[in-house]
Coordinates of C-alpha atoms and ligand atoms in Angstrom, one line a residue:
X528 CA 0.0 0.0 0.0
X529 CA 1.7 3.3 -1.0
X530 CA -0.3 5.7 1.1
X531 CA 0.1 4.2 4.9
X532 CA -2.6 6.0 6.1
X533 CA -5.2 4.5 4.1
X534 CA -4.1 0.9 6.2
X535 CA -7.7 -0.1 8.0
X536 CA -6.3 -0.6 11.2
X537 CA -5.4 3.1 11.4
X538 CA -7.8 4.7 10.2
X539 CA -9.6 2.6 12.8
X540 CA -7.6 4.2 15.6
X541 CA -8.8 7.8 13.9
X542 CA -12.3 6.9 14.1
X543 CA -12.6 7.1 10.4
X544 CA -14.9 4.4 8.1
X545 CA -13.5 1.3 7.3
X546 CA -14.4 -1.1 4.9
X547 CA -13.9 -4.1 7.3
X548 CA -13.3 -4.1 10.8
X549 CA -9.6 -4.3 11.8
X550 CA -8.4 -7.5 13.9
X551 CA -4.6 -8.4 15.3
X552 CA -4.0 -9.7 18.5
X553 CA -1.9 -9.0 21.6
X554 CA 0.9 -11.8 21.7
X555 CA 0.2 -12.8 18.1
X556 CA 4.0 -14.4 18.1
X557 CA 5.2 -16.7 20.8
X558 CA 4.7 -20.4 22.1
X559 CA 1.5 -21.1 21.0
X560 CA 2.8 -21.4 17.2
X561 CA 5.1 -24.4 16.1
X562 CA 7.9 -22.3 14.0
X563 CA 8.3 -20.1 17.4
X564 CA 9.1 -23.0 19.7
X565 CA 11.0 -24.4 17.0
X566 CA 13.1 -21.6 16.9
X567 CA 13.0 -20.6 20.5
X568 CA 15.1 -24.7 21.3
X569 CA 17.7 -22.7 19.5
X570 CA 17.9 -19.4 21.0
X571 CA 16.8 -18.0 24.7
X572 CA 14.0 -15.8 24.7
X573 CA 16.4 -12.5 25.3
X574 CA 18.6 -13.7 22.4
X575 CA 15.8 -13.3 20.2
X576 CA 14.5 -10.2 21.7
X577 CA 18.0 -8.9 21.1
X578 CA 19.2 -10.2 17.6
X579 CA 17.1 -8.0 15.0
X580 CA 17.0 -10.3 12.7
X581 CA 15.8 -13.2 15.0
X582 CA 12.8 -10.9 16.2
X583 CA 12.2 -9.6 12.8
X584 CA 11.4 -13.3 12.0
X585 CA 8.9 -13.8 14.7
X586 CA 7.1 -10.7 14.1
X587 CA 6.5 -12.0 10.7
X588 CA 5.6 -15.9 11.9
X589 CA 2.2 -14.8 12.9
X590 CA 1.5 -12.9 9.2
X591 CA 2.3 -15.9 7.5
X592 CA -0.5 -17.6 8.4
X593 CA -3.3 -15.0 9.9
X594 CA -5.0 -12.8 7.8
X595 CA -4.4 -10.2 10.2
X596 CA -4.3 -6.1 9.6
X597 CA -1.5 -5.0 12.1
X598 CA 2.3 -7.0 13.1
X599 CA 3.7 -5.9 16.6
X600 CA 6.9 -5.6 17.0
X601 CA 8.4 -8.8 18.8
X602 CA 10.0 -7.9 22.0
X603 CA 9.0 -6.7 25.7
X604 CA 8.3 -4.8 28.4
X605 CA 10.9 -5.2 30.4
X606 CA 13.8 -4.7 27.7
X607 CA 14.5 -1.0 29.4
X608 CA 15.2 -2.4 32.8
X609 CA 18.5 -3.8 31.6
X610 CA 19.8 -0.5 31.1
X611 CA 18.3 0.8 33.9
X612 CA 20.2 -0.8 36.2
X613 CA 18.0 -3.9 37.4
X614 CA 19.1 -6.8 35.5
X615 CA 16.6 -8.7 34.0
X616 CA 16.0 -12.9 33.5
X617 CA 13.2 -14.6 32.2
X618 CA 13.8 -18.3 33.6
X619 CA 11.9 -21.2 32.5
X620 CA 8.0 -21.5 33.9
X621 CA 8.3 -18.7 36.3
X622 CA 8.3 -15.8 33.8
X623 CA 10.2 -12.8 34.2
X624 CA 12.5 -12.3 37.6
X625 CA 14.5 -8.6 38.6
X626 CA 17.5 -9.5 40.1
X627 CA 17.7 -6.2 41.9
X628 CA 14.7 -5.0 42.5
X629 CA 14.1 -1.2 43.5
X630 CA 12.7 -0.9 47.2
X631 CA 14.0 1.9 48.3
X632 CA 14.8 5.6 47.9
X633 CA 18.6 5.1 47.0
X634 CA 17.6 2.1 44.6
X635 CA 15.6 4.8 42.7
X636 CA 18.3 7.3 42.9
X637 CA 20.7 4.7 41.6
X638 CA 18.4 4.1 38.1
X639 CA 20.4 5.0 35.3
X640 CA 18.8 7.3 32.4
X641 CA 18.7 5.7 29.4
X642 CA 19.5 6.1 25.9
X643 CA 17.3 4.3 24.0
X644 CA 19.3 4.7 20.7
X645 CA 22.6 3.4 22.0
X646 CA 21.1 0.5 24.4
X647 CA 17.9 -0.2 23.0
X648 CA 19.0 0.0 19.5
X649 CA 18.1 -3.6 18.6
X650 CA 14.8 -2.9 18.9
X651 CA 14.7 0.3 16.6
X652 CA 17.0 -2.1 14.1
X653 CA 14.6 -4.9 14.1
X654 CA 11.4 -2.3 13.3
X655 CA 13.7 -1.1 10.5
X656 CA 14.2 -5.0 9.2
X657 CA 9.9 -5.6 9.9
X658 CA 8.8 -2.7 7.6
X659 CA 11.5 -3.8 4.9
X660 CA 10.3 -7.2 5.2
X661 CA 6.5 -6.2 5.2
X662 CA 6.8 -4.7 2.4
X663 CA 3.7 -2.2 2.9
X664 CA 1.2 -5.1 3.4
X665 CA 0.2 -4.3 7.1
X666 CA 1.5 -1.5 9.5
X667 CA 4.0 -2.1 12.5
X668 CA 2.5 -1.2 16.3
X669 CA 5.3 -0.4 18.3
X670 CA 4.9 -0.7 22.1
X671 CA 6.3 -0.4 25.7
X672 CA 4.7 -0.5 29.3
X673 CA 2.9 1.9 30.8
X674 CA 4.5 3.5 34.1
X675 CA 2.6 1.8 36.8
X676 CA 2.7 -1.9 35.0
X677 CA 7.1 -1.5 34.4
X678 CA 7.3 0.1 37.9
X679 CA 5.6 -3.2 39.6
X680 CA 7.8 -5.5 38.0
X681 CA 10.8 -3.4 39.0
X682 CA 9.7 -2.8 42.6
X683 CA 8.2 -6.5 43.3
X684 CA 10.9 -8.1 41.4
X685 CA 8.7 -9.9 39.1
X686 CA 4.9 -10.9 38.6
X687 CA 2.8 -10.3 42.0
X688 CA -0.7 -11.5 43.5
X689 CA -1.4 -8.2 45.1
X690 CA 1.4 -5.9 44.4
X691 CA 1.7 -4.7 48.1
X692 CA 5.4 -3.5 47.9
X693 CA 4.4 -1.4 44.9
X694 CA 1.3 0.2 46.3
X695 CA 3.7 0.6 50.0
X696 CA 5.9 3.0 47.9
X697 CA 3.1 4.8 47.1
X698 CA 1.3 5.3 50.7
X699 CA 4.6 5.4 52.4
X700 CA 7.0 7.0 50.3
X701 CA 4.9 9.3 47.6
X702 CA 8.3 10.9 47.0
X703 CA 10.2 8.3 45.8
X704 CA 7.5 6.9 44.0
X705 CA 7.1 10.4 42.2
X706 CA 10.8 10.4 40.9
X707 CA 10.6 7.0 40.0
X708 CA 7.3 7.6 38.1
X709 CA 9.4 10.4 36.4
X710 CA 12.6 8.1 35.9
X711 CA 10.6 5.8 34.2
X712 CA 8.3 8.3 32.2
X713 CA 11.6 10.0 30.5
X714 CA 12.7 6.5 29.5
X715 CA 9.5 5.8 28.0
X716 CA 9.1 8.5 26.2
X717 CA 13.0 8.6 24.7
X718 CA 12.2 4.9 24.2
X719 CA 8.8 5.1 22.0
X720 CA 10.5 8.1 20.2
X721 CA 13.0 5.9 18.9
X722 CA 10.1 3.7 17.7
X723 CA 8.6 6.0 15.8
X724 CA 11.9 7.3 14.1
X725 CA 12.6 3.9 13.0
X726 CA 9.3 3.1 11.4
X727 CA 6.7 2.4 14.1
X728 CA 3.6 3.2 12.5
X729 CA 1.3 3.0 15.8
X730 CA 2.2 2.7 19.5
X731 CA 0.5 0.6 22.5
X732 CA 0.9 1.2 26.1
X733 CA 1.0 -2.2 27.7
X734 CA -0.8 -1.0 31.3
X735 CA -1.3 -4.8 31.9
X736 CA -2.0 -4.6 35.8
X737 CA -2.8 -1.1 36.4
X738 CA -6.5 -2.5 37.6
X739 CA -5.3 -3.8 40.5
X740 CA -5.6 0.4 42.0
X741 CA -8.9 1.5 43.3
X742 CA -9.9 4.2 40.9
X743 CA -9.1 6.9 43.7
X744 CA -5.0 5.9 43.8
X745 CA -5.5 6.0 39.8
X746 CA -6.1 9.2 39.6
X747 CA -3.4 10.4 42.8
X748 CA -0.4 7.9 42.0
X749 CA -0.4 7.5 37.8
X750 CA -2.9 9.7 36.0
X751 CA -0.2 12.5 36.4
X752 CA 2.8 11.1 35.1
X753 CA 0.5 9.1 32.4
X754 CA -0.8 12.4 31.4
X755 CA 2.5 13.3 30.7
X756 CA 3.8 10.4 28.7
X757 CA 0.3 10.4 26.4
X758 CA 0.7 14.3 25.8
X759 CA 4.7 13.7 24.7
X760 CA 3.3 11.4 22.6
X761 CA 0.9 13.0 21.0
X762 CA 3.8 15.0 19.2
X763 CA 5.0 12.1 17.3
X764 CA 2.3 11.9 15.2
X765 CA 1.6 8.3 15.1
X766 CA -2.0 6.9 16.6
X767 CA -1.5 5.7 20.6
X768 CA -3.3 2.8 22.1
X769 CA -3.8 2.5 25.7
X770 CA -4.5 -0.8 26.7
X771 CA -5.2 -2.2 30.8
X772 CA -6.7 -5.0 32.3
X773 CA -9.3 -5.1 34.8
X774 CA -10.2 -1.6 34.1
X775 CA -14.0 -1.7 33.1
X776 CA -15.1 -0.4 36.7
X777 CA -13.4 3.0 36.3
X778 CA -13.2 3.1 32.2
X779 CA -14.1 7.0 32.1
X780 CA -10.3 7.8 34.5
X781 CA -8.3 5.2 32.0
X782 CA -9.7 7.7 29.4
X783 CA -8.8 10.8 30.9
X784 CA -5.3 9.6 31.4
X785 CA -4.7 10.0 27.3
X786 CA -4.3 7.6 24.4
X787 CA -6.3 7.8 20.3
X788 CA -7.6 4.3 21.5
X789 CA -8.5 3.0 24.5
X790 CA -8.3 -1.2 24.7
X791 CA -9.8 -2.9 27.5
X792 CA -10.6 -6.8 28.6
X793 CA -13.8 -8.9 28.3
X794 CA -15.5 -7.6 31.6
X795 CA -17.5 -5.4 30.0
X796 CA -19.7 -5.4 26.9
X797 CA -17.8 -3.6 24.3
X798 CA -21.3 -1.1 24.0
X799 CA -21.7 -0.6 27.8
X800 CA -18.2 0.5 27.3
X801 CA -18.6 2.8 24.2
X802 CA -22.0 4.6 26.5
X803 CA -19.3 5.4 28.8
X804 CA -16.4 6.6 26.3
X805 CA -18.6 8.2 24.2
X806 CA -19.5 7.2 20.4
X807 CA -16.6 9.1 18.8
X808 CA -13.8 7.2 21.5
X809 CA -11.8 4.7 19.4
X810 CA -11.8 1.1 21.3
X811 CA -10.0 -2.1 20.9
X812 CA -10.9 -5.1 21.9
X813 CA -12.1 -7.3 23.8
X814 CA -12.9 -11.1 23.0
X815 CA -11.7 -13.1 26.3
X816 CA -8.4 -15.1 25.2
X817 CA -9.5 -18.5 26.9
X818 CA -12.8 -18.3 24.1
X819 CA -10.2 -19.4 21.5
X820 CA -10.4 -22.7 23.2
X821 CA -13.6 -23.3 22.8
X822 CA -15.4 -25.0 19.7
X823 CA -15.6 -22.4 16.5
X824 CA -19.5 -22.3 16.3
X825 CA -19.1 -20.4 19.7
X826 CA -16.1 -18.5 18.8
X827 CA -18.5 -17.2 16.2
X828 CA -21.0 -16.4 18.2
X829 CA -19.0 -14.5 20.4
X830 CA -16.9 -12.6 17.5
X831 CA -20.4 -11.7 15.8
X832 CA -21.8 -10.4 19.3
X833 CA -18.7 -8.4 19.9
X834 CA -18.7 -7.1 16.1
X835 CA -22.5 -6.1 16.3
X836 CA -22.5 -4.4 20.0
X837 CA -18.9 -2.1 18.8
X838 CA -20.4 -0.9 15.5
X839 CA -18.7 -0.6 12.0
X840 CA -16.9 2.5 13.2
X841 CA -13.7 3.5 15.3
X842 CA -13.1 -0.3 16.8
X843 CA -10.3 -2.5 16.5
X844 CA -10.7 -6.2 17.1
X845 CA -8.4 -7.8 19.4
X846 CA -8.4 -10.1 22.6
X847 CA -9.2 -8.5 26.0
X848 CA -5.0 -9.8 26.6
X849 CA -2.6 -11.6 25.3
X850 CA -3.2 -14.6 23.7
X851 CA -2.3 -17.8 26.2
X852 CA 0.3 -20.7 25.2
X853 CA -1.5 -23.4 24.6
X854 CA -4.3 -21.6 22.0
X855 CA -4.8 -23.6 19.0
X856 CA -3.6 -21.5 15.7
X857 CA -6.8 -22.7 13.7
X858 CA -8.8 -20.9 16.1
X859 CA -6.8 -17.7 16.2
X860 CA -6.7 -18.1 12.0
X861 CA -10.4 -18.5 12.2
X862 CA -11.2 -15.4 14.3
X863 CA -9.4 -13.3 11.7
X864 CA -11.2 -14.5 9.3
X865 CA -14.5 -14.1 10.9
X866 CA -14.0 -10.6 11.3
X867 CA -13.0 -9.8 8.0
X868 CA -16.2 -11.6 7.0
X869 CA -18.5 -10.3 9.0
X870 CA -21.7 -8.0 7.7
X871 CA -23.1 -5.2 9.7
X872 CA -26.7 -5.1 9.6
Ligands
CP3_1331 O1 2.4 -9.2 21.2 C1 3.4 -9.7 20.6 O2 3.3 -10.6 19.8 C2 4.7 -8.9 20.8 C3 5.6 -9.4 21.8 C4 5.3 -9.2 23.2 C5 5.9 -10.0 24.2 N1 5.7 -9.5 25.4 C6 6.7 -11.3 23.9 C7 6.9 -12.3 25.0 C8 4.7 -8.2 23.9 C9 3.8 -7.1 23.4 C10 4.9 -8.4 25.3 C11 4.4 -7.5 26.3 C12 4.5 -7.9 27.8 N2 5.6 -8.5 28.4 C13 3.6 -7.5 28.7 C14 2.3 -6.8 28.5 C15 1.2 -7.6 27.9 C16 0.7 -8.6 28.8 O3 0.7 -9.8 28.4 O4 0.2 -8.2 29.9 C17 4.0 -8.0 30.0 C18 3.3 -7.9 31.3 C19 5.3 -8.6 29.7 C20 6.2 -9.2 30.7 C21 6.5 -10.7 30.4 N3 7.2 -11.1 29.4 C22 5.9 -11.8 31.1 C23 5.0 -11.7 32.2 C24 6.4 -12.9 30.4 C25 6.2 -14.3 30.8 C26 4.8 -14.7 30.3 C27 4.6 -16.1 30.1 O5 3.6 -16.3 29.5 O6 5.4 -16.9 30.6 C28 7.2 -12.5 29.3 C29 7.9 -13.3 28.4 C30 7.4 -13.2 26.9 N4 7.2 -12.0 26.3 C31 7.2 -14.3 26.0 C32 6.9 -13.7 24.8 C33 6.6 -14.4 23.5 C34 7.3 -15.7 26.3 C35 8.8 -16.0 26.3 C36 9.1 -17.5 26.0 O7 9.1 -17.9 24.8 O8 9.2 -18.3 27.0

């Protein structure tokens, strides 16, 4: 496609007619495809995060075989806390562990800044190698994650049940939580900069856990150093997806926090949703990843419900998160093409 912003999935993200409804999905490479494991008894997980060429291929894995209308950039969240200062290891079964987590005042202090073009370069290399390689077919998302969802990894030292330490920092030590917030917010900014310059075509804020807060610590503790990060953003030019989890209860704050498309999980019809954004608020979303286990004739019936209570206009399709290991690919293939097929009455 010569002009780029003619792609359907962006002009999705503007709110603009489509002729078919959009559809990628969160995690669309990783373990739940054959050539990914195949390639992943070869080379650890960072390796191929790392190697531009390695995560240029997995980006493309997923293209070869779903007829979808976006590729994400293969990496991860937690790429920026190497530089930072925290280590990072991603050990078999037990997902990601921080070697050094950041408890305290000095242990913020002690976060290094980052360049994102000297130590995240691989990642800006491999977007250069994906839109090459895509030759124009389907634009590229780039992503990282949002303040609150990095900061919990760094602070608990890896995936927690109720994040205590995290929230701690905030009722305890509202300073030190403040400069870490603006620590990380500079990194992400320099960091989703450096996407764009090398080709990113769309960006997605990966605020996985920020539901955990009450709507009330929300708005105290992140919406102003989110605000911050969407508004930087805005200058880049590209559309911005904010995406959380367990969010539907206080949908109206996420939305005041920033972002051209809001994405949101399967805990609340996508229409109630769109009464509370407001007809003209882009959304993305929100089948709930565990349907693509079930048997295709209520896949369908799910896809269709979704499809007819978001409208023709200004929605993405996508899972409500990422998709889950064991998902068979026919049923992710199918999805796609059920959206593409779909009439609107
Ligand atoms: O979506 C894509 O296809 C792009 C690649 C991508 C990965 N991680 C690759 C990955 C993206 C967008 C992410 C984002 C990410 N990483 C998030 C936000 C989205 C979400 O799911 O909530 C989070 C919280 C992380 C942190 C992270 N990375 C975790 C918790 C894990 C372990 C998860 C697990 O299922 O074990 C990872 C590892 C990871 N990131 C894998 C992949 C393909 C699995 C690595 C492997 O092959 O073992």
């Amino acid at each position: 496609m010569s002009d780029s912003s003619e792609f359907r999935f962006l002009k999705a993200c503007r709110g603009e007619p489509v002729d078919k409804t959009p559809v990628w999905f969160m995690r669309q490479a990783g373990r739940y495809m054959k050539v990914y494991r195949d390639l992943k008894e070869k080379h650890t997980f960072l390796e191929m995060c790392k190697a531009p060429e390695l995560a240029c291929e997995v980006t493309m894995q997923p293209l070869e075989v779903l007829d979808v209308d976006a590729a994400i950039i293969f990496a991860d969240i937690l790429l920026p806390l190497e530089p930072m200062g925290t280590g990072l290891e991603f050990s078999a079964g037990d997902g990601p562990v921080i070697p050094r987590p950041v408890k305290d005042k000095k242990a913020v202090e002690n976060l290094r800044p980052v360049n994102a073009e000297e130590q995240l370069g691989f990642v800006g290399d491999a977007i250069r190698l994906v839109r090459k390689e895509i030759d124009g077919k389907v634009p590229l998302v780039g992503f990282a994650g949002a303040p609150f969802t990095l900061s919990s990894y760094m602070i608990e030292g890896g995936k927690s049940r109720d994040f205590t330490t995290t929230k701690l920092m905030m009722y305890e030590a509202t300073d030190v939580w403040n400069l870490l917030m603006e620590k990380v917010c500079v990194m992400l900014v320099d960091y989703l900069k450096m996407q764009v310059n090398a080709g990113a075509q769309a960006l997605q804020i990966f605020d996985s856990w920020v539901g955990c807060l009450s709507p009330h610590d929300y708005k105290t503790y992140i919406m102003p150093h989110l605000k911050g990060v969407f508004s930087e953003l805005k200058k880049l030019g590209v559309p911005v997806i904010n995406f959380s989890t367990g969010t539907s209860t206080m949908l109206d704050t996420v939305q005041q926090a920033g972002g051209d498309v809001l994405s949101f999980d399967w805990r609340i019809e996508i229409d109630e949703a769109r009464k509370i954004l407001g007809a003209d608020q882009p959304v993305q979303g929100n089948l709930d990843p565990v349907t693509l286990f079930a048997p295709l004739p209520v896949i369908r019936e799910r896809v269709h419900d979704i499809l007819r209570r978001a409208g023709p206009k200004g929605h993405i399709f996508n899972l409500g998160h990422g998709i889950l290991q064991h998902t068979p690919v026919e049923h992710v293939k199918a999805v796609a093409e059920m959206v593409h097929e779909f009439k609107y009455e």
